Amino acid sequence: MLETFETVAKAVADPSRLRILKLLEGGELCVCQITTVLDLAAATVSKHLALLKTAGLLQQRREGKWVYYRLADRALTPHAPAFLSLVAAALTGDPTIAADRALLARVNAVPLARICAQGRSALQDDPSPLCCGSAS
Amino acid sequence: MLETFETVAKAVADPSRLRILKLLEGGELCVCQITTVLDLAAATVSKHLALLKTAGLLQQRREGKWVYYRLADRALTPHAPAFLSLVAAALTGDPTIAADRALLARVNAVPLARICAQGRSALQDDPSPLCCGSAS
DNA sequence: ATATCATTTCGTTAAGTAACGAATTGATAG
DNA sequence: CTATCAATTCGTTACTTAACGAAATGATAT
C-alpha cells in the first residue's frame, strides 16, 4: 500500500510526465501527438506513458497503427484518482503547461498522419492567430 | 511552478519520508524520536527532514539541543498544502504506518533524553498492552 | 508475403539519490 | 573555556532513472 502510493507519487514527480498528464486533461491523444509536443525521442515518451499506465494514471487504446492514451476514468490503482485530482487542480497557470497547450492546438490543426510521419516539421511555420486560438 | 510541484511530489515519493509525514500527523516530534522509530542513521533522517522542509511540507523549531519538526500549518510553498491533504487522507490503513504509530507510542512512554541518548535500546523489551494502547 | 509505419523494448550512458560513517556545527552543562 | 550531546553537513558507495539510438514488435497496406 505504501509502495503503490510511492509508485503513483514517483510517476507524478517528473516534469515530462506532468506535461503529459496536463496535455491529456484536454482529452485522449495519440502517442505521436504527445511526442511532437514534448519534443522528446519516441522511446522516451513511450517509457513515460508505460510508467504512467503502470501507476494507474492512464488508459490505453489501440486503433490501427496508432495508440491513444487518456487519463484513467476509474480507480485502476488505489491512489491514482487522488493524484489525478491534485494534478488537475494544480499548474493551471504554469507557462510550460500553457505553451504545451498552445502547441497542441497547432498540432491538432494538422492531420494525424502527417504529425506521426513528420513530427514538428509538419507544423506551419507561422501560427496565425486565426488558427489555434487560446482557450480564454 | 512546474518545478516546485516536482519538488513537492518528489519529497512525498519516498517511503521513509512518507513515514515521517504520517508520524508527524500525530503532532510535532524531536529528530531523535523520528530516528528511533524509523531505525535509520541520524544523518539519513536529517537529510530527509531537510528535504521535506525545503518542499514546504515541514516546519522546524529548536529547543535547546533538540530540534522539533511538525507538519507545515501554512502554505510555505504553492503545492505543499494540497500534498499534505492528500497524504493525510491516504495510507490510513497501511501496516507499516500502523507499526510506526505503535512504536511511536512506546517511544513516547520513555523520557525524551533517554530516547535521544540510547535510541531503540531505551525501549522496554516487552510492550505490555497497558502501555501504548492503540488509537482505536 | 513483403514493405511500411507507429510504437515498444533493449542496451547504454550520464545524472540523480538514498544510505552510511566520519567530521563539523550549535547549544547547553560543568 | 572545555566537555558533551543532538543535529547537520561532508564524502563515499550502491542503486535508480531519464535520455538516446538501434533493434524488435504489431498492425495495416501493397
mmCIF file of C-alpha atoms (C1' of nucleotides) in Angstrom:
data_model
loop_
_atom_site.group_PDB
_atom_site.id
_atom_site.type_symbol
_atom_site.label_atom_id
_atom_site.label_comp_id
_atom_site.label_asym_id
_atom_site.label_seq_id
_atom_site.Cartn_x
_atom_site.Cartn_y
_atom_site.Cartn_z
ATOM 1 C CA MET A 1 0.000 0.000 0.000
ATOM 2 C CA LEU A 2 2.762 2.367 0.944
ATOM 3 C CA GLU A 3 4.531 1.020 -2.107
ATOM 4 C CA THR A 4 1.697 1.767 -4.506
ATOM 5 C CA PHE A 5 1.480 5.288 -3.116
ATOM 6 C CA GLU A 6 5.167 5.668 -3.797
ATOM 7 C CA THR A 7 4.720 4.391 -7.361
ATOM 8 C CA VAL A 8 1.995 6.897 -8.151
ATOM 9 C CA ALA A 9 3.816 9.778 -6.471
ATOM 10 C CA LYS A 10 7.005 8.979 -8.378
ATOM 11 C CA ALA A 11 5.043 8.849 -11.613
ATOM 12 C CA VAL A 12 3.803 12.368 -10.988
ATOM 13 C CA ALA A 13 7.185 13.675 -9.786
ATOM 14 C CA ASP A 14 8.676 14.186 -13.228
ATOM 15 C CA PRO A 15 8.247 17.232 -15.447
ATOM 16 C CA SER A 16 7.788 15.301 -18.701
ATOM 17 C CA ARG A 17 5.150 13.074 -17.173
ATOM 18 C CA LEU A 18 3.366 16.039 -15.636
ATOM 19 C CA ARG A 19 3.275 17.710 -19.024
ATOM 20 C CA ILE A 20 1.751 14.540 -20.474
ATOM 21 C CA LEU A 21 -0.922 14.425 -17.777
ATOM 22 C CA LYS A 22 -1.793 18.063 -18.299
ATOM 23 C CA LEU A 23 -1.973 17.548 -22.066
ATOM 24 C CA LEU A 24 -4.330 14.611 -21.623
ATOM 25 C CA GLU A 25 -6.693 16.694 -19.496
ATOM 26 C CA GLY A 26 -7.892 18.041 -22.822
ATOM 27 C CA GLY A 27 -8.828 14.544 -23.971
ATOM 28 C CA GLU A 28 -7.130 11.495 -25.373
ATOM 29 C CA LEU A 29 -4.139 11.840 -27.672
ATOM 30 C CA CYS A 30 -2.113 9.646 -29.973
ATOM 31 C CA VAL A 31 1.431 8.848 -28.892
ATOM 32 C CA CYS A 32 2.911 10.720 -31.837
ATOM 33 C CA GLN A 33 0.970 13.861 -30.915
ATOM 34 C CA ILE A 34 2.364 13.762 -27.399
ATOM 35 C CA THR A 35 5.846 13.075 -28.748
ATOM 36 C CA THR A 36 5.573 16.060 -31.063
ATOM 37 C CA VAL A 37 4.521 18.452 -28.319
ATOM 38 C CA LEU A 38 7.131 17.286 -25.810
ATOM 39 C CA ASP A 39 9.858 17.132 -28.469
ATOM 40 C CA LEU A 40 11.461 14.029 -26.962
ATOM 41 C CA ALA A 41 12.572 10.755 -28.524
ATOM 42 C CA ALA A 42 9.711 8.364 -29.199
ATOM 43 C CA ALA A 43 11.333 5.773 -26.965
ATOM 44 C CA THR A 44 11.449 8.224 -24.078
ATOM 45 C CA VAL A 45 7.788 9.169 -24.405
ATOM 46 C CA SER A 46 6.765 5.540 -24.701
ATOM 47 C CA LYS A 47 8.542 4.752 -21.469
ATOM 48 C CA HIS A 48 6.880 7.665 -19.668
ATOM 49 C CA LEU A 49 3.471 6.555 -20.901
ATOM 50 C CA ALA A 50 4.085 2.981 -19.779
ATOM 51 C CA LEU A 51 5.117 4.202 -16.349
ATOM 52 C CA LEU A 52 2.034 6.398 -16.008
ATOM 53 C CA LYS A 53 -0.130 3.467 -17.076
ATOM 54 C CA THR A 54 1.525 1.184 -14.524
ATOM 55 C CA ALA A 55 0.784 3.778 -11.866
ATOM 56 C CA GLY A 56 -2.880 3.613 -12.841
ATOM 57 C CA LEU A 57 -2.988 7.171 -14.118
ATOM 58 C CA LEU A 58 -3.549 6.387 -17.796
ATOM 59 C CA GLN A 59 -5.524 4.047 -20.011
ATOM 60 C CA GLN A 60 -4.566 2.902 -23.460
ATOM 61 C CA ARG A 61 -6.476 2.242 -26.624
ATOM 62 C CA ARG A 62 -5.196 0.897 -29.914
ATOM 63 C CA GLU A 63 -6.658 1.972 -33.249
ATOM 64 C CA GLY A 64 -4.825 0.542 -36.209
ATOM 65 C CA LYS A 65 -1.198 1.529 -36.026
ATOM 66 C CA TRP A 66 -1.932 4.324 -33.641
ATOM 67 C CA VAL A 67 -2.118 4.096 -29.877
ATOM 68 C CA TYR A 68 -4.183 6.566 -27.900
ATOM 69 C CA TYR A 69 -3.709 7.373 -24.237
ATOM 70 C CA ARG A 70 -6.158 9.100 -21.914
ATOM 71 C CA LEU A 71 -6.461 9.853 -18.219
ATOM 72 C CA ALA A 72 -7.809 6.917 -16.247
ATOM 73 C CA ASP A 73 -11.554 7.294 -15.753
ATOM 74 C CA ARG A 74 -11.726 4.781 -12.911
ATOM 75 C CA ALA A 75 -9.563 3.660 -9.996
ATOM 76 C CA LEU A 76 -7.001 1.395 -11.646
ATOM 77 C CA THR A 77 -4.812 1.672 -8.536
ATOM 78 C CA PRO A 78 -5.684 2.869 -5.028
ATOM 79 C CA HIS A 79 -4.137 6.325 -5.070
ATOM 80 C CA ALA A 80 -4.318 7.241 -8.735
ATOM 81 C CA PRO A 81 -7.638 9.124 -8.593
ATOM 82 C CA ALA A 82 -6.468 11.332 -5.737
ATOM 83 C CA PHE A 83 -3.290 12.233 -7.571
ATOM 84 C CA LEU A 84 -5.160 12.907 -10.804
ATOM 85 C CA SER A 85 -7.442 15.305 -8.936
ATOM 86 C CA LEU A 86 -4.487 17.053 -7.368
ATOM 87 C CA VAL A 87 -2.735 17.420 -10.707
ATOM 88 C CA ALA A 88 -5.916 18.648 -12.362
ATOM 89 C CA ALA A 89 -6.284 21.367 -9.749
ATOM 90 C CA ALA A 90 -2.655 22.420 -9.956
ATOM 91 C CA LEU A 91 -0.426 24.029 -12.557
ATOM 92 C CA THR A 92 -3.291 25.723 -14.358
ATOM 93 C CA GLY A 93 -1.228 28.857 -14.847
ATOM 94 C CA ASP A 94 2.159 27.301 -15.454
ATOM 95 C CA PRO A 95 3.919 28.757 -18.509
ATOM 96 C CA THR A 96 5.312 25.443 -19.725
ATOM 97 C CA ILE A 97 1.896 23.843 -19.495
ATOM 98 C CA ALA A 98 0.328 26.784 -21.283
ATOM 99 C CA ALA A 99 2.929 26.601 -24.041
ATOM 100 C CA ASP A 100 2.271 22.881 -24.418
ATOM 101 C CA ARG A 101 -1.428 23.540 -24.745
ATOM 102 C CA ALA A 102 -0.801 26.188 -27.363
ATOM 103 C CA LEU A 103 1.446 23.868 -29.298
ATOM 104 C CA LEU A 104 -1.106 21.093 -29.051
ATOM 105 C CA ALA A 105 -3.665 23.370 -30.662
ATOM 106 C CA ARG A 106 -1.340 23.757 -33.636
ATOM 107 C CA VAL A 107 -0.726 20.016 -33.699
ATOM 108 C CA ASN A 108 -4.465 19.403 -33.752
ATOM 109 C CA ALA A 109 -4.747 21.627 -36.817
ATOM 110 C CA VAL A 110 -2.715 19.117 -38.830
ATOM 111 C CA PRO A 111 -3.929 15.654 -39.898
ATOM 112 C CA LEU A 112 -2.722 12.988 -37.512
ATOM 113 C CA ALA A 113 -0.962 11.007 -40.243
ATOM 114 C CA ARG A 114 1.275 13.968 -41.003
ATOM 115 C CA ILE A 115 2.113 14.529 -37.356
ATOM 116 C CA CYS A 116 3.048 10.890 -36.914
ATOM 117 C CA ALA A 117 5.197 10.915 -40.041
ATOM 118 C CA GLN A 118 6.883 14.287 -39.685
ATOM 119 C CA GLY A 119 6.553 15.439 -36.101
ATOM 120 C CA ARG A 120 7.257 19.115 -35.523
ATOM 121 C CA SER A 121 8.203 19.786 -39.124
ATOM 122 C CA ALA A 122 4.571 19.145 -40.041
ATOM 123 C CA LEU A 123 3.553 22.301 -38.188
ATOM 124 C CA GLN A 124 3.087 25.555 -40.057
ATOM 125 C CA ASP A 125 5.982 27.904 -39.546
ATOM 126 C CA ASP A 126 3.621 30.754 -38.809
ATOM 127 C CA PRO A 127 0.992 30.049 -36.170
ATOM 128 C CA SER A 128 -1.528 32.671 -37.224
ATOM 129 C CA PRO A 129 -3.959 33.871 -34.571
ATOM 130 C CA LEU A 130 -6.792 32.623 -36.794
ATOM 131 C CA CYS A 131 -5.809 29.110 -36.062
ATOM 132 C CA CYS A 132 -5.220 27.735 -32.582
ATOM 133 C CA GLY A 133 -6.916 30.431 -30.543
ATOM 134 C CA SER A 134 -6.292 30.377 -26.811
ATOM 135 C CA ALA A 135 -8.909 28.792 -24.584
ATOM 136 C CA SER A 136 -9.676 32.021 -22.730
ATOM 137 C CA MET B 1 5.953 26.470 -10.835
ATOM 138 C CA LEU B 2 6.148 23.141 -12.566
ATOM 139 C CA GLU B 3 9.471 22.805 -10.810
ATOM 140 C CA THR B 4 8.090 23.437 -7.334
ATOM 141 C CA PHE B 5 5.369 20.879 -7.982
ATOM 142 C CA GLU B 6 8.046 18.398 -8.920
ATOM 143 C CA THR B 7 9.994 19.185 -5.751
ATOM 144 C CA VAL B 8 6.998 18.553 -3.506
ATOM 145 C CA ALA B 9 5.941 15.423 -5.376
ATOM 146 C CA LYS B 10 9.475 14.017 -5.179
ATOM 147 C CA ALA B 11 9.562 14.762 -1.464
ATOM 148 C CA VAL B 12 6.441 12.670 -0.992
ATOM 149 C CA ALA B 13 7.571 9.883 -3.321
ATOM 150 C CA ASP B 14 9.850 8.149 -0.826
ATOM 151 C CA PRO B 15 8.794 5.586 1.764
ATOM 152 C CA SER B 16 10.955 6.972 4.587
ATOM 153 C CA ARG B 17 9.680 10.489 4.052
ATOM 154 C CA LEU B 18 6.096 9.278 3.866
ATOM 155 C CA ARG B 19 6.558 7.505 7.174
ATOM 156 C CA ILE B 20 7.897 10.729 8.657
ATOM 157 C CA LEU B 21 4.904 12.706 7.398
ATOM 158 C CA LYS B 22 2.473 10.154 8.765
ATOM 159 C CA LEU B 23 4.269 10.144 12.119
ATOM 160 C CA LEU B 24 4.044 13.924 12.331
ATOM 161 C CA GLU B 25 0.307 13.849 11.746
ATOM 162 C CA GLY B 26 0.134 12.974 15.425
ATOM 163 C CA GLY B 27 1.927 16.201 16.351
ATOM 164 C CA GLU B 28 5.445 17.529 16.410
ATOM 165 C CA LEU B 29 8.358 15.238 17.216
ATOM 166 C CA CYS B 30 12.029 15.571 18.085
ATOM 167 C CA VAL B 31 14.502 14.378 15.458
ATOM 168 C CA CYS B 32 15.788 11.622 17.725
ATOM 169 C CA GLN B 33 12.260 10.273 18.197
ATOM 170 C CA ILE B 34 11.767 10.057 14.458
ATOM 171 C CA THR B 35 15.183 8.466 14.062
ATOM 172 C CA THR B 36 14.325 5.868 16.675
ATOM 173 C CA VAL B 37 11.043 4.903 15.037
ATOM 174 C CA LEU B 38 12.445 4.735 11.509
ATOM 175 C CA ASP B 39 15.599 2.955 12.664
ATOM 176 C CA LEU B 40 17.824 4.787 10.189
ATOM 177 C CA ALA B 41 21.126 6.613 10.613
ATOM 178 C CA ALA B 42 20.740 10.088 12.089
ATOM 179 C CA ALA B 43 22.364 11.582 9.020
ATOM 180 C CA THR B 44 19.822 9.918 6.767
ATOM 181 C CA VAL B 45 16.856 11.155 8.777
ATOM 182 C CA SER B 46 18.292 14.648 8.958
ATOM 183 C CA LYS B 47 18.580 14.746 5.198
ATOM 184 C CA HIS B 48 15.014 13.559 4.740
ATOM 185 C CA LEU B 49 13.756 16.211 7.141
ATOM 186 C CA ALA B 50 15.707 18.929 5.363
ATOM 187 C CA LEU B 51 14.262 17.839 2.047
ATOM 188 C CA LEU B 52 10.717 17.828 3.397
ATOM 189 C CA LYS B 53 11.277 21.289 4.840
ATOM 190 C CA THR B 54 12.628 22.584 1.533
ATOM 191 C CA ALA B 55 9.498 21.258 -0.131
ATOM 192 C CA GLY B 56 7.434 23.311 2.302
ATOM 193 C CA LEU B 57 5.908 20.297 3.994
ATOM 194 C CA LEU B 58 7.545 20.734 7.399
ATOM 195 C CA GLN B 59 8.418 23.439 9.888
ATOM 196 C CA GLN B 60 11.244 23.358 12.363
ATOM 197 C CA ARG B 61 11.636 24.542 15.930
ATOM 198 C CA ARG B 62 14.742 24.441 18.081
ATOM 199 C CA GLU B 63 14.562 23.938 21.844
ATOM 200 C CA GLY B 64 17.947 23.646 23.474
ATOM 201 C CA LYS B 65 19.868 20.836 21.874
ATOM 202 C CA TRP B 66 16.753 19.295 20.469
ATOM 203 C CA VAL B 67 15.089 20.120 17.179
ATOM 204 C CA TYR B 68 11.399 19.526 16.694
ATOM 205 C CA TYR B 69 9.680 19.117 13.344
ATOM 206 C CA ARG B 70 5.977 19.405 12.581
ATOM 207 C CA LEU B 71 3.729 19.466 9.534
ATOM 208 C CA ALA B 72 3.564 22.898 7.935
ATOM 209 C CA ASP B 73 0.490 24.762 9.167
ATOM 210 C CA ARG B 74 0.554 27.322 6.352
ATOM 211 C CA ALA B 75 1.455 27.412 2.658
ATOM 212 C CA LEU B 76 5.244 27.583 2.701
ATOM 213 C CA THR B 77 5.299 26.578 -0.970
ATOM 214 C CA PRO B 78 2.494 26.578 -3.551
ATOM 215 C CA HIS B 79 1.659 22.896 -3.671
ATOM 216 C CA ALA B 80 2.603 21.741 -0.204
ATOM 217 C CA PRO B 81 -0.863 22.074 1.374
ATOM 218 C CA ALA B 82 -2.506 20.022 -1.363
ATOM 219 C CA PHE B 83 0.031 17.254 -0.970
ATOM 220 C CA LEU B 84 -0.277 17.278 2.813
ATOM 221 C CA SER B 85 -4.035 16.870 2.470
ATOM 222 C CA LEU B 86 -3.615 14.018 0.048
ATOM 223 C CA VAL B 87 -1.129 12.258 2.314
ATOM 224 C CA ALA B 88 -3.360 12.797 5.344
ATOM 225 C CA ALA B 89 -6.269 11.162 3.558
ATOM 226 C CA ALA B 90 -4.202 8.237 2.331
ATOM 227 C CA LEU B 91 -2.392 5.310 3.911
ATOM 228 C CA THR B 92 -4.598 5.280 6.990
ATOM 229 C CA GLY B 93 -4.681 1.511 6.973
ATOM 230 C CA ASP B 94 -1.145 0.805 5.829
ATOM 231 C CA PRO B 95 0.593 -1.823 8.018
ATOM 232 C CA THR B 96 3.958 -0.063 8.029
ATOM 233 C CA ILE B 97 2.358 3.206 9.070
ATOM 234 C CA ALA B 98 0.366 1.434 11.768
ATOM 235 C CA ALA B 99 3.503 -0.266 13.080
ATOM 236 C CA ASP B 100 5.269 3.082 13.161
ATOM 237 C CA ARG B 101 2.443 4.592 15.148
ATOM 238 C CA ALA B 102 2.535 1.706 17.597
ATOM 239 C CA LEU B 103 6.271 2.070 18.019
ATOM 240 C CA LEU B 104 5.908 5.806 18.500
ATOM 241 C CA ALA B 105 3.540 5.151 21.362
ATOM 242 C CA ARG B 106 6.256 3.117 23.057
ATOM 243 C CA VAL B 107 8.806 5.827 22.309
ATOM 244 C CA ASN B 108 6.540 8.421 23.894
ATOM 245 C CA ALA B 109 6.426 6.341 27.063
ATOM 246 C CA VAL B 110 10.154 6.967 27.604
ATOM 247 C CA PRO B 111 11.687 10.318 28.601
ATOM 248 C CA LEU B 112 12.995 12.158 25.546
ATOM 249 C CA ALA B 113 16.538 12.413 26.900
ATOM 250 C CA ARG B 114 16.785 8.644 27.071
ATOM 251 C CA ILE B 115 15.483 8.202 23.539
ATOM 252 C CA CYS B 116 17.989 10.710 22.206
ATOM 253 C CA ALA B 117 20.842 9.049 24.075
ATOM 254 C CA GLN B 118 20.005 5.399 23.527
ATOM 255 C CA GLY B 119 17.568 5.149 20.633
ATOM 256 C CA ARG B 120 15.748 1.841 20.352
ATOM 257 C CA SER B 121 17.598 0.262 23.244
ATOM 258 C CA ALA B 122 15.796 2.703 25.534
ATOM 259 C CA LEU B 123 12.514 0.942 24.790
ATOM 260 C CA GLN B 124 11.162 -1.716 27.098
ATOM 261 C CA ASP B 125 11.661 -5.186 25.708
ATOM 262 C CA ASP B 126 8.072 -6.092 26.466
ATOM 263 C CA PRO B 127 5.473 -3.649 25.205
ATOM 264 C CA SER B 128 2.689 -4.531 27.600
ATOM 265 C CA PRO B 129 -0.855 -3.796 26.467
ATOM 266 C CA LEU B 130 -1.221 -1.486 29.488
ATOM 267 C CA CYS B 131 1.148 0.937 27.891
ATOM 268 C CA CYS B 132 0.814 2.246 24.361
ATOM 269 C CA GLY B 133 -2.776 1.282 23.638
ATOM 270 C CA SER B 134 -3.917 1.510 20.035
ATOM 271 C CA ALA B 135 -5.856 4.573 18.955
ATOM 272 C CA SER B 136 -8.982 2.619 18.030
ATOM 273 C "C1'" DA C 1 4.248 -12.496 -48.461
ATOM 274 C "C1'" DT C 2 6.580 -8.023 -48.113
ATOM 275 C "C1'" DA C 3 7.029 -3.429 -47.105
ATOM 276 C "C1'" DT C 4 5.960 0.265 -44.276
ATOM 277 C "C1'" DC C 5 4.782 2.760 -40.367
ATOM 278 C "C1'" DA C 6 3.831 3.621 -35.226
ATOM 279 C "C1'" DT C 7 5.102 2.071 -31.027
ATOM 280 C "C1'" DT C 8 7.632 -0.554 -27.781
ATOM 281 C "C1'" DT C 9 11.658 -2.924 -25.924
ATOM 282 C "C1'" DC C 10 16.692 -3.283 -25.458
ATOM 283 C "C1'" DG C 11 21.161 -1.672 -24.218
ATOM 284 C "C1'" DT C 12 23.958 2.086 -22.945
ATOM 285 C "C1'" DT C 13 25.389 6.458 -20.806
ATOM 286 C "C1'" DA C 14 25.020 10.289 -17.776
ATOM 287 C "C1'" DA C 15 22.839 12.272 -13.895
ATOM 288 C "C1'" DG C 16 20.391 11.948 -9.590
ATOM 289 C "C1'" DT C 17 19.620 9.891 -4.949
ATOM 290 C "C1'" DA C 18 19.365 7.079 -0.575
ATOM 291 C "C1'" DA C 19 22.145 5.111 2.642
ATOM 292 C "C1'" DC C 20 26.117 5.089 5.791
ATOM 293 C "C1'" DG C 21 30.172 6.572 8.861
ATOM 294 C "C1'" DA C 22 33.088 10.422 9.850
ATOM 295 C "C1'" DA C 23 33.695 15.110 10.706
ATOM 296 C "C1'" DT C 24 31.513 19.580 11.814
ATOM 297 C "C1'" DT C 25 28.323 22.781 13.827
ATOM 298 C "C1'" DG C 26 25.441 24.726 17.617
ATOM 299 C "C1'" DA C 27 23.917 24.705 22.150
ATOM 300 C "C1'" DT C 28 23.877 23.551 26.873
ATOM 301 C "C1'" DA C 29 26.284 21.879 31.262
ATOM 302 C "C1'" DG C 30 30.105 21.518 34.189
ATOM 303 C "C1'" DC D 1 36.711 27.503 28.434
ATOM 304 C "C1'" DT D 2 36.020 22.624 27.901
ATOM 305 C "C1'" DA D 3 33.264 18.704 27.507
ATOM 306 C "C1'" DT D 4 29.192 16.737 25.954
ATOM 307 C "C1'" DC D 5 25.334 15.893 23.254
ATOM 308 C "C1'" DA D 6 21.911 16.484 19.303
ATOM 309 C "C1'" DA D 7 21.713 17.561 14.764
ATOM 310 C "C1'" DT D 8 23.661 18.673 10.413
ATOM 311 C "C1'" DT D 9 26.997 18.579 6.678
ATOM 312 C "C1'" DC D 10 30.581 16.080 4.099
ATOM 313 C "C1'" DG D 11 32.319 12.424 1.312
ATOM 314 C "C1'" DT D 12 31.637 7.897 -0.384
ATOM 315 C "C1'" DT D 13 29.207 3.855 -2.360
ATOM 316 C "C1'" DA D 14 25.481 1.413 -4.427
ATOM 317 C "C1'" DC D 15 21.306 1.890 -6.791
ATOM 318 C "C1'" DT D 16 17.890 4.050 -9.558
ATOM 319 C "C1'" DT D 17 16.399 6.625 -13.584
ATOM 320 C "C1'" DA D 18 15.897 9.746 -17.730
ATOM 321 C "C1'" DA D 19 17.539 10.159 -22.104
ATOM 322 C "C1'" DC D 20 19.027 8.417 -26.598
ATOM 323 C "C1'" DG D 21 19.762 5.367 -30.856
ATOM 324 C "C1'" DA D 22 19.169 0.786 -32.522
ATOM 325 C "C1'" DA D 23 16.587 -3.270 -32.854
ATOM 326 C "C1'" DA D 24 12.183 -5.726 -32.252
ATOM 327 C "C1'" DT D 25 7.125 -5.916 -32.299
ATOM 328 C "C1'" DG D 26 2.335 -5.283 -34.156
ATOM 329 C "C1'" DA D 27 -0.625 -3.715 -37.486
ATOM 330 C "C1'" DT D 28 -2.012 -2.134 -41.872
ATOM 331 C "C1'" DA D 29 -1.376 -1.656 -46.985
ATOM 332 C "C1'" DT D 30 0.629 -3.037 -51.341
#
